[in-house]
Amino acid sequence: MLCSDGEKKLSFCRSIKDGDLVIVYEKRDVMKAVKVCETSVLQNRFGVFKHSDWIGKPFGSKVLSNKGGFVYLLAPTPELWTLVLSHRTQILYIADISFLITYLEIVPGSLVLESGTGSGSLTTSLARAVAPTGHVYTFDFHQQRAASAREDFQSTGVGSLVTVGARDIQGEGFPDEYSGLADSVFLDLPQPWLAILSAGKMLKQDGTLCSFSPCIEQVQRTCEALKSNFRDIRTFEVLLRTFEVHEGKMDSCQGDEGVSVGSPPYKRRQRSSEGSIVQDSSSSPTIKARPCADARGHTGYLTFSRLKCLS
């Protein structure tokens, strides 16, 4: 669990305890979040794993089942939490999250307002970015969704860095108590242009704003609303292309002219028992890379802007 002490310092440098949340890594692309309970067990294709065997081990440990199978017990970092959390809504993924945190200039100590908590994927990363002295105030119009997100933040250890509120930001705007205090504002709303005026009032001078929208028509209306009080308006689409890298063997074959085709430029050489150097006739290992077939495509557009300074 993301451990928060009195100074809100985040750390995984400790042993797993009863009640902690761990990410169980079964195999590539197969992970799940599990709350540790001393009397419980985890059953999967690799066997039965007793939670009691996990307690006291450091995060990252490899643990064995009754059949000799194994899994890894990983810490619930924001990156891993994004991959295993329950999808109450469509979520932002790592590529968009890392890009917007950088472009919003969020650093330790920042005060961030977020509208559209949803499943809490972004919020968890925002909390780590502002730690140990900053804070994230996030709002969702759906009461039950806000309550579920609040429970998740406590489980992942960022509860002291995040305050969750149930509020319709499109209709009511942000609470006046944050007026002029926010370093950054993030909007994930169906009609973000309705919240632009309120967001501008919340920001410090030269503060930054980001709006996430899946459709370009939403982006156009948002940009129109931003023109009056914001400058440096830019929109990005972040596309991530993943490659598979693995080792294989490239066999030599003879071409029409008797020339070796497909061989690496330098073959490994060996010394014979007589001391002379001979060519290695075996296939040479080589590293192969190719794009993944299931790469994620369009997720949405990120529109950034900066509040105009008073002259």
Tab-separated table of C-alpha atoms in Angstrom:
chain	number	residue	atom	x	y	z
A	1	MET	CA	0.000	0.000	0.000
A	2	LEU	CA	1.164	3.570	-0.622
A	3	CYS	CA	2.188	4.283	2.954
A	4	SER	CA	1.461	7.750	4.339
A	5	ASP	CA	3.025	8.770	7.635
A	6	GLY	CA	2.371	11.987	9.542
A	7	GLU	CA	4.306	13.997	6.985
A	8	LYS	CA	2.439	12.391	4.073
A	9	LYS	CA	5.592	10.690	2.797
A	10	LEU	CA	4.897	7.871	0.360
A	11	SER	CA	6.979	4.723	0.605
A	12	PHE	CA	6.921	1.013	-0.251
A	13	CYS	CA	10.119	0.330	1.702
A	14	ARG	CA	8.455	-1.887	4.294
A	15	SER	CA	7.001	-5.342	4.717
A	16	ILE	CA	3.491	-6.389	3.725
A	17	LYS	CA	1.001	-6.276	6.581
A	18	ASP	CA	-2.440	-7.735	7.230
A	19	GLY	CA	-4.988	-5.437	5.560
A	20	ASP	CA	-2.604	-4.107	2.890
A	21	LEU	CA	-3.549	-3.890	-0.765
A	22	VAL	CA	-1.139	-5.751	-3.061
A	23	ILE	CA	-1.045	-6.235	-6.819
A	24	VAL	CA	-0.713	-9.959	-7.571
A	25	TYR	CA	1.245	-10.471	-10.779
A	26	GLU	CA	0.338	-13.874	-12.242
A	27	LYS	CA	1.826	-13.528	-15.721
A	28	ARG	CA	2.276	-10.895	-18.394
A	29	ASP	CA	-0.843	-8.726	-18.605
A	30	VAL	CA	-2.591	-10.746	-15.866
A	31	MET	CA	-2.696	-8.892	-12.552
A	32	LYS	CA	-5.276	-8.317	-9.847
A	33	ALA	CA	-5.617	-6.229	-6.713
A	34	VAL	CA	-5.953	-8.290	-3.531
A	35	LYS	CA	-6.477	-7.114	0.040
A	36	VAL	CA	-4.316	-9.165	2.374
A	37	CYS	CA	-6.210	-11.048	5.081
A	38	GLU	CA	-4.328	-13.500	7.270
A	39	THR	CA	-7.080	-16.142	7.128
A	40	SER	CA	-7.721	-15.894	3.373
A	41	VAL	CA	-6.285	-17.701	0.358
A	42	LEU	CA	-5.900	-16.891	-3.332
A	43	GLN	CA	-6.707	-19.669	-5.804
A	44	ASN	CA	-5.737	-19.538	-9.452
A	45	ARG	CA	-4.328	-21.803	-12.171
A	46	PHE	CA	-0.992	-21.928	-10.350
A	47	GLY	CA	-2.413	-23.331	-7.102
A	48	VAL	CA	-3.500	-22.082	-3.682
A	49	PHE	CA	-1.647	-19.198	-2.062
A	50	LYS	CA	-2.077	-18.493	1.658
A	51	HIS	CA	-2.200	-14.809	2.560
A	52	SER	CA	-0.482	-15.660	5.834
A	53	ASP	CA	2.631	-16.548	3.815
A	54	TRP	CA	2.653	-13.025	2.345
A	55	ILE	CA	2.671	-11.134	5.632
A	56	GLY	CA	6.145	-9.932	6.551
A	57	LYS	CA	7.544	-10.216	3.035
A	58	PRO	CA	8.730	-7.085	1.184
A	59	PHE	CA	6.851	-5.809	-1.857
A	60	GLY	CA	8.197	-7.445	-5.001
A	61	SER	CA	8.525	-10.871	-3.378
A	62	LYS	CA	7.978	-14.124	-5.249
A	63	VAL	CA	5.684	-16.476	-3.323
A	64	LEU	CA	4.927	-20.161	-3.948
A	65	SER	CA	1.645	-22.085	-3.980
A	66	ASN	CA	0.873	-25.583	-2.691
A	67	LYS	CA	1.605	-26.863	-6.224
A	68	GLY	CA	4.917	-25.074	-6.596
A	69	GLY	CA	3.488	-22.349	-8.831
A	70	PHE	CA	4.374	-18.762	-8.086
A	71	VAL	CA	3.186	-15.148	-8.300
A	72	TYR	CA	4.794	-11.808	-7.472
A	73	LEU	CA	3.424	-9.441	-4.832
A	74	LEU	CA	3.788	-5.894	-6.164
A	75	ALA	CA	3.127	-2.548	-4.530
A	76	PRO	CA	-0.004	-0.682	-5.731
A	77	THR	CA	1.793	2.129	-7.535
A	78	PRO	CA	-0.404	4.543	-9.508
A	79	GLU	CA	0.759	2.914	-12.770
A	80	LEU	CA	-0.259	-0.583	-11.663
A	81	TRP	CA	-3.442	0.639	-9.992
A	82	THR	CA	-4.541	2.133	-13.334
A	83	LEU	CA	-4.248	-1.346	-14.873
A	84	VAL	CA	-6.227	-3.255	-12.227
A	85	LEU	CA	-8.839	-0.849	-10.834
A	86	SER	CA	-12.591	-1.343	-11.255
A	87	HIS	CA	-13.860	0.671	-14.227
A	88	ARG	CA	-16.811	2.660	-12.937
A	89	THR	CA	-16.237	5.010	-15.877
A	90	GLN	CA	-13.886	5.301	-18.844
A	91	ILE	CA	-10.412	5.997	-17.433
A	92	LEU	CA	-7.227	7.803	-18.422
A	93	TYR	CA	-4.197	5.604	-19.046
A	94	ILE	CA	-0.508	6.076	-18.354
A	95	ALA	CA	0.403	7.846	-21.607
A	96	ASP	CA	-2.204	10.604	-21.132
A	97	ILE	CA	-1.606	10.823	-17.373
A	98	SER	CA	2.150	11.311	-17.585
A	99	PHE	CA	1.787	13.872	-20.375
A	100	LEU	CA	-0.803	16.011	-18.591
A	101	ILE	CA	1.014	15.977	-15.222
A	102	THR	CA	4.097	17.330	-16.983
A	103	TYR	CA	2.227	19.922	-19.039
A	104	LEU	CA	0.212	21.119	-16.032
A	105	GLU	CA	3.522	21.642	-14.222
A	106	ILE	CA	2.320	19.704	-11.176
A	107	VAL	CA	5.050	19.383	-8.549
A	108	PRO	CA	5.267	18.500	-4.838
A	109	GLY	CA	3.274	21.078	-2.894
A	110	SER	CA	0.825	21.901	-5.697
A	111	LEU	CA	-2.892	22.361	-5.039
A	112	VAL	CA	-4.890	20.684	-7.805
A	113	LEU	CA	-8.631	20.768	-8.519
A	114	GLU	CA	-10.136	17.916	-10.541
A	115	SER	CA	-13.672	17.595	-11.871
A	116	GLY	CA	-14.731	14.130	-12.972
A	117	THR	CA	-13.215	11.753	-10.411
A	118	GLY	CA	-14.680	8.692	-12.121
A	119	SER	CA	-12.688	5.569	-11.291
A	120	GLY	CA	-9.816	7.555	-9.758
A	121	SER	CA	-7.092	6.506	-12.195
A	122	LEU	CA	-5.743	10.029	-12.716
A	123	THR	CA	-6.394	11.138	-9.147
A	124	THR	CA	-4.010	8.543	-7.697
A	125	SER	CA	-1.186	9.767	-9.941
A	126	LEU	CA	-1.990	13.395	-9.109
A	127	ALA	CA	-1.739	12.570	-5.400
A	128	ARG	CA	1.736	11.104	-5.812
A	129	ALA	CA	2.828	14.099	-7.893
A	130	VAL	CA	1.793	16.659	-5.234
A	131	ALA	CA	3.082	14.663	-2.228
A	132	PRO	CA	4.184	15.215	0.456
A	133	THR	CA	2.844	18.746	1.063
A	134	GLY	CA	0.330	19.308	-1.733
A	135	HIS	CA	-3.306	18.267	-2.037
A	136	VAL	CA	-5.840	17.157	-4.650
A	137	TYR	CA	-9.494	18.190	-4.387
A	138	THR	CA	-11.564	16.053	-6.731
A	139	PHE	CA	-15.300	16.221	-7.484
A	140	ASP	CA	-17.846	13.895	-9.085
A	141	PHE	CA	-21.558	14.582	-9.515
A	142	HIS	CA	-22.429	10.950	-8.717
A	143	GLN	CA	-22.677	10.366	-4.948
A	144	GLN	CA	-22.002	6.614	-5.000
A	145	ARG	CA	-19.101	6.991	-7.408
A	146	ALA	CA	-17.531	9.610	-5.160
A	147	ALA	CA	-17.937	7.329	-2.126
A	148	SER	CA	-16.360	4.365	-3.950
A	149	ALA	CA	-13.422	6.518	-5.074
A	150	ARG	CA	-12.896	7.711	-1.501
A	151	GLU	CA	-12.631	4.086	-0.331
A	152	ASP	CA	-10.150	3.280	-3.099
A	153	PHE	CA	-7.901	6.193	-2.156
A	154	GLN	CA	-7.795	4.961	1.420
A	155	SER	CA	-6.904	1.449	0.218
A	156	THR	CA	-4.068	2.669	-1.996
A	157	GLY	CA	-2.690	4.882	0.774
A	158	VAL	CA	-3.313	8.343	-0.737
A	159	GLY	CA	-6.384	9.194	1.338
A	160	SER	CA	-4.566	11.923	3.283
A	161	LEU	CA	-3.588	13.640	0.022
A	162	VAL	CA	-7.017	13.571	-1.638
A	163	THR	CA	-10.361	15.124	-0.670
A	164	VAL	CA	-13.372	13.783	-2.583
A	165	GLY	CA	-16.549	15.807	-2.976
A	166	ALA	CA	-19.912	15.108	-4.646
A	167	ARG	CA	-20.756	18.174	-6.740
A	168	ASP	CA	-22.026	19.070	-10.208
A	169	ILE	CA	-19.185	21.285	-11.403
A	170	GLN	CA	-20.844	21.954	-14.772
A	171	GLY	CA	-23.922	23.366	-13.077
A	172	GLU	CA	-22.559	24.793	-9.812
A	173	GLY	CA	-18.886	25.443	-10.503
A	174	PHE	CA	-16.080	24.819	-8.028
A	175	PRO	CA	-16.593	25.852	-4.368
A	176	ASP	CA	-15.674	29.502	-3.715
A	177	GLU	CA	-13.345	28.495	-0.869
A	178	TYR	CA	-10.680	27.528	-3.433
A	179	SER	CA	-10.856	30.830	-5.306
A	180	GLY	CA	-7.387	31.961	-6.365
A	181	LEU	CA	-5.645	29.037	-4.614
A	182	ALA	CA	-5.279	26.360	-7.290
A	183	ASP	CA	-2.038	25.823	-9.175
A	184	SER	CA	-3.785	23.603	-11.731
A	185	VAL	CA	-7.293	22.540	-12.736
A	186	PHE	CA	-8.247	19.397	-14.639
A	187	LEU	CA	-11.649	18.914	-16.291
A	188	ASP	CA	-13.059	15.597	-17.516
A	189	LEU	CA	-16.636	16.603	-18.266
A	190	PRO	CA	-19.196	16.109	-21.064
A	191	GLN	CA	-19.494	19.899	-21.475
A	192	PRO	CA	-16.234	21.340	-20.112
A	193	TRP	CA	-16.895	24.800	-21.586
A	194	LEU	CA	-19.586	25.291	-18.927
A	195	ALA	CA	-16.931	25.050	-16.177
A	196	ILE	CA	-14.259	27.272	-17.771
A	197	LEU	CA	-15.370	30.501	-16.054
A	198	SER	CA	-15.395	28.867	-12.609
A	199	ALA	CA	-12.039	27.168	-13.241
A	200	GLY	CA	-10.483	30.525	-14.114
A	201	LYS	CA	-11.608	31.978	-10.783
A	202	MET	CA	-9.986	29.095	-8.881
A	203	LEU	CA	-6.558	29.438	-10.484
A	204	LYS	CA	-3.643	31.486	-9.265
A	205	GLN	CA	-2.226	34.013	-11.695
A	206	ASP	CA	-0.499	32.126	-14.522
A	207	GLY	CA	-2.107	28.867	-13.348
A	208	THR	CA	-2.652	26.007	-15.799
A	209	LEU	CA	-5.787	24.202	-16.975
A	210	CYS	CA	-6.324	20.953	-18.868
A	211	SER	CA	-9.531	19.572	-20.353
A	212	PHE	CA	-9.880	15.975	-21.546
A	213	SER	CA	-12.459	15.294	-24.263
A	214	PRO	CA	-12.952	12.246	-26.509
A	215	CYS	CA	-14.546	14.219	-29.386
A	216	ILE	CA	-13.075	17.053	-31.449
A	217	GLU	CA	-16.389	18.951	-31.348
A	218	GLN	CA	-16.012	19.219	-27.566
A	219	VAL	CA	-12.483	20.533	-28.056
A	220	GLN	CA	-13.694	23.251	-30.443
A	221	ARG	CA	-16.303	24.591	-28.029
A	222	THR	CA	-13.870	24.430	-25.116
A	223	CYS	CA	-11.248	26.413	-27.026
A	224	GLU	CA	-13.827	29.086	-27.842
A	225	ALA	CA	-14.671	29.413	-24.138
A	226	LEU	CA	-10.987	29.626	-23.192
A	227	LYS	CA	-10.153	32.561	-25.486
A	228	SER	CA	-11.487	35.282	-23.176
A	229	ASN	CA	-9.419	34.549	-20.034
A	230	PHE	CA	-6.739	32.099	-21.100
A	231	ARG	CA	-3.693	32.130	-23.353
A	232	ASP	CA	-1.303	29.595	-24.886
A	233	ILE	CA	-4.182	27.265	-25.852
A	234	ARG	CA	-2.926	23.957	-27.239
A	235	THR	CA	-4.535	20.589	-27.966
A	236	PHE	CA	-2.723	17.238	-28.138
A	237	GLU	CA	-3.573	13.644	-28.915
A	238	VAL	CA	-1.199	11.174	-27.256
A	239	LEU	CA	-0.759	7.902	-29.165
A	240	LEU	CA	1.365	5.174	-27.616
A	241	ARG	CA	2.861	2.456	-29.822
A	242	THR	CA	4.105	-0.606	-27.967
A	243	PHE	CA	6.671	-3.014	-29.390
A	244	GLU	CA	7.284	-6.660	-28.573
A	245	VAL	CA	10.982	-7.435	-28.170
A	246	HIS	CA	12.205	-11.029	-27.981
A	247	GLU	CA	15.180	-13.212	-28.853
A	248	GLY	CA	15.034	-15.573	-31.780
A	249	LYS	CA	17.315	-17.433	-34.150
A	250	MET	CA	18.075	-16.340	-37.695
A	251	ASP	CA	19.006	-19.314	-39.848
A	252	SER	CA	21.400	-18.893	-42.745
A	253	CYS	CA	20.127	-19.841	-46.188
A	254	GLN	CA	21.851	-19.933	-49.534
A	255	GLY	CA	20.859	-17.458	-52.214
A	256	ASP	CA	20.997	-17.942	-55.968
A	257	GLU	CA	24.676	-16.975	-56.096
A	258	GLY	CA	25.577	-19.224	-53.198
A	259	VAL	CA	25.792	-16.199	-50.868
A	260	SER	CA	24.501	-16.563	-47.341
A	261	VAL	CA	21.218	-14.657	-46.898
A	262	GLY	CA	19.864	-13.520	-43.550
A	263	SER	CA	23.088	-13.949	-41.621
A	264	PRO	CA	24.304	-11.241	-39.251
A	265	PRO	CA	27.263	-9.191	-40.547
A	266	TYR	CA	29.722	-10.923	-38.209
A	267	LYS	CA	29.491	-14.609	-37.370
A	268	ARG	CA	30.874	-15.995	-34.152
A	269	ARG	CA	34.198	-17.744	-34.652
A	270	GLN	CA	35.604	-20.687	-32.686
A	271	ARG	CA	39.033	-22.284	-32.404
A	272	SER	CA	39.327	-25.923	-33.402
A	273	SER	CA	41.318	-28.444	-31.404
A	274	GLU	CA	44.270	-27.824	-33.752
A	275	GLY	CA	44.207	-24.139	-32.942
A	276	SER	CA	42.910	-22.871	-36.310
A	277	ILE	CA	39.889	-20.536	-36.444
A	278	VAL	CA	36.697	-21.985	-37.954
A	279	GLN	CA	33.229	-20.486	-38.578
A	280	ASP	CA	30.402	-21.446	-36.200
A	281	SER	CA	27.874	-23.345	-38.300
A	282	SER	CA	25.026	-23.034	-35.798
A	283	SER	CA	22.233	-20.464	-36.070
A	284	SER	CA	23.000	-17.091	-34.485
A	285	PRO	CA	20.628	-15.610	-31.879
A	286	THR	CA	19.225	-12.201	-32.744
A	287	ILE	CA	16.879	-9.701	-31.117
A	288	LYS	CA	13.590	-9.131	-32.940
A	289	ALA	CA	11.150	-6.269	-32.419
A	290	ARG	CA	7.712	-5.674	-33.890
A	291	PRO	CA	4.655	-3.523	-33.052
A	292	CYS	CA	2.062	-5.125	-30.799
A	293	ALA	CA	-1.128	-6.073	-32.618
A	294	ASP	CA	-3.378	-4.856	-29.791
A	295	ALA	CA	-1.909	-1.347	-29.407
A	296	ARG	CA	-4.383	1.158	-27.952
A	297	GLY	CA	-5.489	3.861	-30.398
A	298	HIS	CA	-7.363	7.113	-29.813
A	299	THR	CA	-8.374	7.801	-26.215
A	300	GLY	CA	-9.092	11.523	-26.235
A	301	TYR	CA	-7.792	15.045	-26.732
A	302	LEU	CA	-5.927	17.026	-24.077
A	303	THR	CA	-6.455	20.794	-24.300
A	304	PHE	CA	-4.088	22.943	-22.220
A	305	SER	CA	-4.147	26.657	-21.480
A	306	ARG	CA	-2.734	29.191	-19.050
A	307	LEU	CA	-4.646	31.873	-17.167
A	308	LYS	CA	-3.909	35.377	-18.426
A	309	CYS	CA	-2.003	37.550	-15.968
A	310	LEU	CA	-3.618	40.790	-14.854
A	311	SER	CA	-1.783	43.737	-16.395
